[in-house]
CSV table of C-alpha atoms in Angstrom, one decimal:
chain,number,residue,atom,x,y,z
D,25,MET,CA,12.8,-0.6,21.3
D,26,ARG,CA,10.4,1.7,19.5
D,27,LEU,CA,12.4,1.5,16.4
D,28,LEU,CA,12.5,-2.3,16.5
D,29,LEU,CA,8.7,-2.3,17.0
D,30,GLN,CA,8.2,0.0,14.1
D,31,ILE,CA,10.4,-2.3,11.9
D,32,VAL,CA,8.6,-5.5,13.0
D,33,THR,CA,5.1,-3.9,12.5
D,34,THR,CA,6.1,-2.5,9.1
D,35,LEU,CA,7.3,-6.0,8.0
D,36,VAL,CA,4.1,-7.6,9.2
D,37,VAL,CA,2.0,-5.1,7.4
D,38,ILE,CA,4.0,-5.5,4.2
D,39,GLY,CA,3.9,-9.3,4.7
D,40,TYR,CA,0.1,-9.2,5.5
D,41,PRO,CA,-1.0,-11.5,2.6
D,42,LEU,CA,1.7,-14.2,3.7
D,43,ALA,CA,0.6,-13.8,7.3
D,44,VAL,CA,-3.0,-14.4,6.4
D,45,TYR,CA,-2.2,-17.4,4.2
D,46,PHE,CA,0.0,-19.1,6.7
D,47,GLY,CA,-2.1,-18.2,9.7
D,48,LEU,CA,-5.3,-19.5,8.1
D,49,HIS,CA,-3.6,-22.8,7.2
D,50,TYR,CA,-1.4,-23.5,10.2
D,51,LEU,CA,-2.8,-21.6,13.3
D,52,PRO,CA,-5.9,-22.2,15.3
D,53,ALA,CA,-9.1,-20.6,14.0
D,54,GLY,CA,-9.2,-16.9,14.7
D,55,SER,CA,-5.7,-16.6,16.0
D,56,ILE,CA,-4.3,-14.8,12.9
D,57,ALA,CA,-7.1,-12.4,13.0
D,58,LEU,CA,-6.3,-11.6,16.6
D,59,ALA,CA,-2.6,-11.4,16.0
D,60,LEU,CA,-2.9,-9.1,13.0
D,61,CYS,CA,-5.4,-7.0,14.9
D,62,ALA,CA,-2.8,-6.6,17.7
D,63,VAL,CA,-0.1,-5.7,15.2
D,64,LEU,CA,-2.2,-3.0,13.5
D,65,ILE,CA,-3.2,-1.5,16.9
D,66,LEU,CA,0.5,-1.4,17.8
D,67,ARG,CA,1.3,0.2,14.4
D,68,LEU,CA,-1.4,2.8,15.1
D,69,VAL,CA,0.0,3.6,18.5
D,70,LEU,CA,3.5,3.9,17.1
D,71,GLN,CA,2.4,6.0,14.3
D,72,GLN,CA,1.4,8.9,16.7
D,73,GLN,CA,0.0,11.0,13.9
D,74,GLN,CA,3.3,11.0,12.0
D,75,VAL,CA,1.5,10.3,8.7
D,76,LYS,CA,-2.2,11.2,9.2
D,77,ALA,CA,-3.2,9.6,5.9
D,78,LEU,CA,-2.2,6.2,7.3
D,79,VAL,CA,-4.6,6.4,10.3
D,80,LEU,CA,-7.6,5.6,8.3
D,81,PRO,CA,-6.3,2.3,6.6
D,82,LEU,CA,-5.0,1.2,10.0
D,83,LEU,CA,-8.4,1.8,11.7
D,84,VAL,CA,-10.3,0.0,8.9
D,85,GLY,CA,-7.6,-2.9,9.1
D,86,ILE,CA,-8.2,-3.0,12.8
D,87,GLY,CA,-12.0,-3.2,12.2
D,88,LEU,CA,-11.6,-5.8,9.6
D,89,THR,CA,-9.3,-8.1,11.7
D,90,ALA,CA,-11.3,-7.5,15.0
D,91,GLY,CA,-14.6,-8.2,13.1
D,92,SER,CA,-13.1,-11.3,11.6
D,93,PHE,CA,-12.1,-12.6,15.0
D,94,VAL,CA,-15.5,-11.8,16.6
D,95,ALA,CA,-17.7,-12.8,13.7
D,96,LYS,CA,-15.5,-15.8,13.0
D,97,GLU,CA,-15.4,-14.8,9.4
D,98,ASN,CA,-11.9,-15.4,8.0
D,99,HIS,CA,-12.7,-13.9,4.5
D,100,TRP,CA,-12.8,-10.4,6.1
D,101,LEU,CA,-9.1,-10.6,6.3
D,102,LEU,CA,-8.8,-10.6,2.6
D,103,PHE,CA,-10.2,-7.1,2.1
D,104,TYR,CA,-7.3,-5.2,3.7
D,105,PRO,CA,-5.2,-4.9,0.4
D,106,VAL,CA,-8.4,-3.4,-1.1
D,107,VAL,CA,-8.5,-0.8,1.6
D,108,ILE,CA,-4.7,0.1,1.1
D,109,ASN,CA,-5.2,0.5,-2.6
D,110,LEU,CA,-8.2,2.8,-2.1
D,111,THR,CA,-6.3,4.9,0.4
D,112,MET,CA,-3.4,5.3,-1.9
D,113,LEU,CA,-5.7,6.1,-4.8
D,114,ALA,CA,-7.4,8.7,-2.7
D,115,LEU,CA,-4.2,10.3,-1.6
D,116,PHE,CA,-2.7,10.5,-5.1
D,117,GLY,CA,-6.0,11.5,-6.7
D,118,TYR,CA,-6.5,14.2,-4.2
D,119,SER,CA,-3.0,15.6,-4.8
D,120,LEU,CA,-3.9,15.8,-8.5
D,121,ARG,CA,-7.0,17.8,-7.7
D,122,ARG,CA,-5.6,20.1,-5.0
D,123,GLY,CA,-1.8,20.2,-6.0
D,124,PRO,CA,1.0,19.7,-5.9
D,125,SER,CA,0.8,16.2,-7.2
D,126,MET,CA,2.1,13.4,-4.8
D,127,ILE,CA,5.1,12.7,-7.1
D,128,GLU,CA,6.0,16.4,-7.2
D,129,ARG,CA,5.8,16.4,-3.3
D,130,LEU,CA,8.2,13.4,-3.2
D,131,ALA,CA,10.4,14.8,-5.8
D,132,ARG,CA,10.7,18.1,-3.9
D,133,LEU,CA,12.2,16.2,-0.9
D,134,LYS,CA,15.2,15.4,-3.1
D,135,GLU,CA,15.2,18.6,-5.3
D,136,PRO,CA,13.3,21.5,-3.7
D,137,GLU,CA,13.7,23.8,-6.8
D,138,LEU,CA,12.2,21.8,-9.7
D,139,PRO,CA,12.0,23.3,-13.1
D,140,ASP,CA,8.6,24.4,-14.2
D,141,GLU,CA,8.7,21.8,-17.1
D,142,ALA,CA,8.9,19.0,-14.6
D,143,ILE,CA,5.5,19.7,-13.1
D,144,GLY,CA,3.5,18.4,-16.0
D,145,TYR,CA,5.6,15.2,-16.1
D,146,LEU,CA,5.2,14.7,-12.3
D,147,LYS,CA,1.5,15.1,-12.7
D,148,THR,CA,1.4,12.4,-15.4
D,149,VAL,CA,3.4,10.0,-13.3
D,150,THR,CA,1.1,10.6,-10.4
D,151,LEU,CA,-1.9,9.8,-12.7
D,152,VAL,CA,-0.1,6.6,-13.8
D,153,TRP,CA,0.3,5.6,-10.2
D,154,CYS,CA,-3.5,6.3,-9.7
D,155,GLY,CA,-4.1,3.9,-12.6
D,156,LEU,CA,-2.0,1.2,-10.9
D,157,PHE,CA,-3.9,1.7,-7.6
D,158,ILE,CA,-7.2,1.2,-9.4
D,159,PHE,CA,-5.9,-1.8,-11.2
D,160,ASN,CA,-4.4,-3.4,-8.0
D,161,GLY,CA,-7.5,-2.4,-5.9
D,162,ALA,CA,-9.8,-4.1,-8.5
D,163,MET,CA,-7.6,-7.2,-8.5
D,164,ALA,CA,-7.4,-7.3,-4.7
D,165,LEU,CA,-11.3,-7.1,-4.6
D,166,TYR,CA,-11.6,-9.8,-7.3
D,167,THR,CA,-9.2,-12.2,-5.6
D,168,ALA,CA,-10.9,-11.6,-2.2
D,169,LEU,CA,-14.4,-12.2,-3.7
D,170,TYR,CA,-13.7,-15.0,-6.2
D,171,ALA,CA,-10.4,-16.5,-6.0
D,172,SER,CA,-8.8,-19.2,-3.9
D,173,LEU,CA,-6.7,-18.1,-0.9
D,174,GLU,CA,-3.5,-19.3,-2.8
D,175,THR,CA,-4.5,-17.0,-5.8
D,176,TRP,CA,-5.4,-14.1,-3.3
D,177,THR,CA,-1.9,-14.6,-1.6
D,178,LEU,CA,0.0,-14.8,-4.9
D,179,TYR,CA,-1.5,-11.7,-6.3
D,180,ASN,CA,-1.6,-9.5,-3.1
D,181,GLY,CA,1.6,-10.9,-1.7
D,182,LEU,CA,3.8,-11.0,-4.8
D,183,ILE,CA,2.3,-9.8,-8.1
D,184,ALA,CA,1.0,-6.4,-6.7
D,185,TYR,CA,4.5,-5.7,-5.2
D,186,LEU,CA,6.1,-6.6,-8.5
D,187,LEU,CA,3.9,-4.2,-10.3
D,188,ILE,CA,4.6,-1.5,-7.9
D,189,GLY,CA,8.4,-2.2,-8.0
D,190,SER,CA,8.2,-2.3,-11.8
D,191,LEU,CA,6.5,1.1,-12.0
D,192,PHE,CA,8.8,2.7,-9.5
D,193,GLY,CA,11.9,1.2,-11.1
D,194,GLY,CA,10.7,1.9,-14.6
D,195,GLU,CA,9.9,5.5,-14.0
D,196,TRP,CA,13.1,6.0,-12.2
D,197,LEU,CA,15.0,4.5,-15.2
D,198,TYR,CA,13.1,6.6,-17.6
D,199,ARG,CA,13.6,9.8,-15.6
D,200,THR,CA,17.3,9.1,-14.9
D,201,PHE,CA,18.4,8.0,-18.4
D,202,TRP,CA,16.0,9.2,-21.0
D,203,LEU,CA,14.7,12.4,-19.7
D,204,LYS,CA,18.1,13.7,-18.9
D,205,LYS,CA,19.1,13.2,-22.5
D,206,SER,CA,16.5,15.6,-23.7
């Protein structure tokens, strides 16, 4: 049951922009804020300190959704993608400052004994990810403040994920095919 709840809450968090869009269009006022707040609370309970870095964005998300419900301010729901991007930027940026870089940490899960020459490359990749989080965060903020709900949903529910997937896939292809040739 716990695994099922983790899967469901993960899917809702990933689909947050779509849930907000459809909830604001087709559900009674405030119900999507309450439902998303409940999902985020459940996600926090299921988290049980597994990844401490995810606690803060979950707490902020709970605050945004609960505040949206209480204040009857639906636009507060639009700022959660900004929070997620800021959190990821902070995590990746902090890893660059304190080391090892976030991408190096992830790479060491698969290959614990990385060659020394890989470390610089992995720092650069982490820096590129930071750039993406800055861009995505800025776009999420812009769409939350100035764009229509449709544009906000398109960017935060599709385009941002395509950019993340493109960077992930592009870096993997580069590392797999071109770096191994050198």
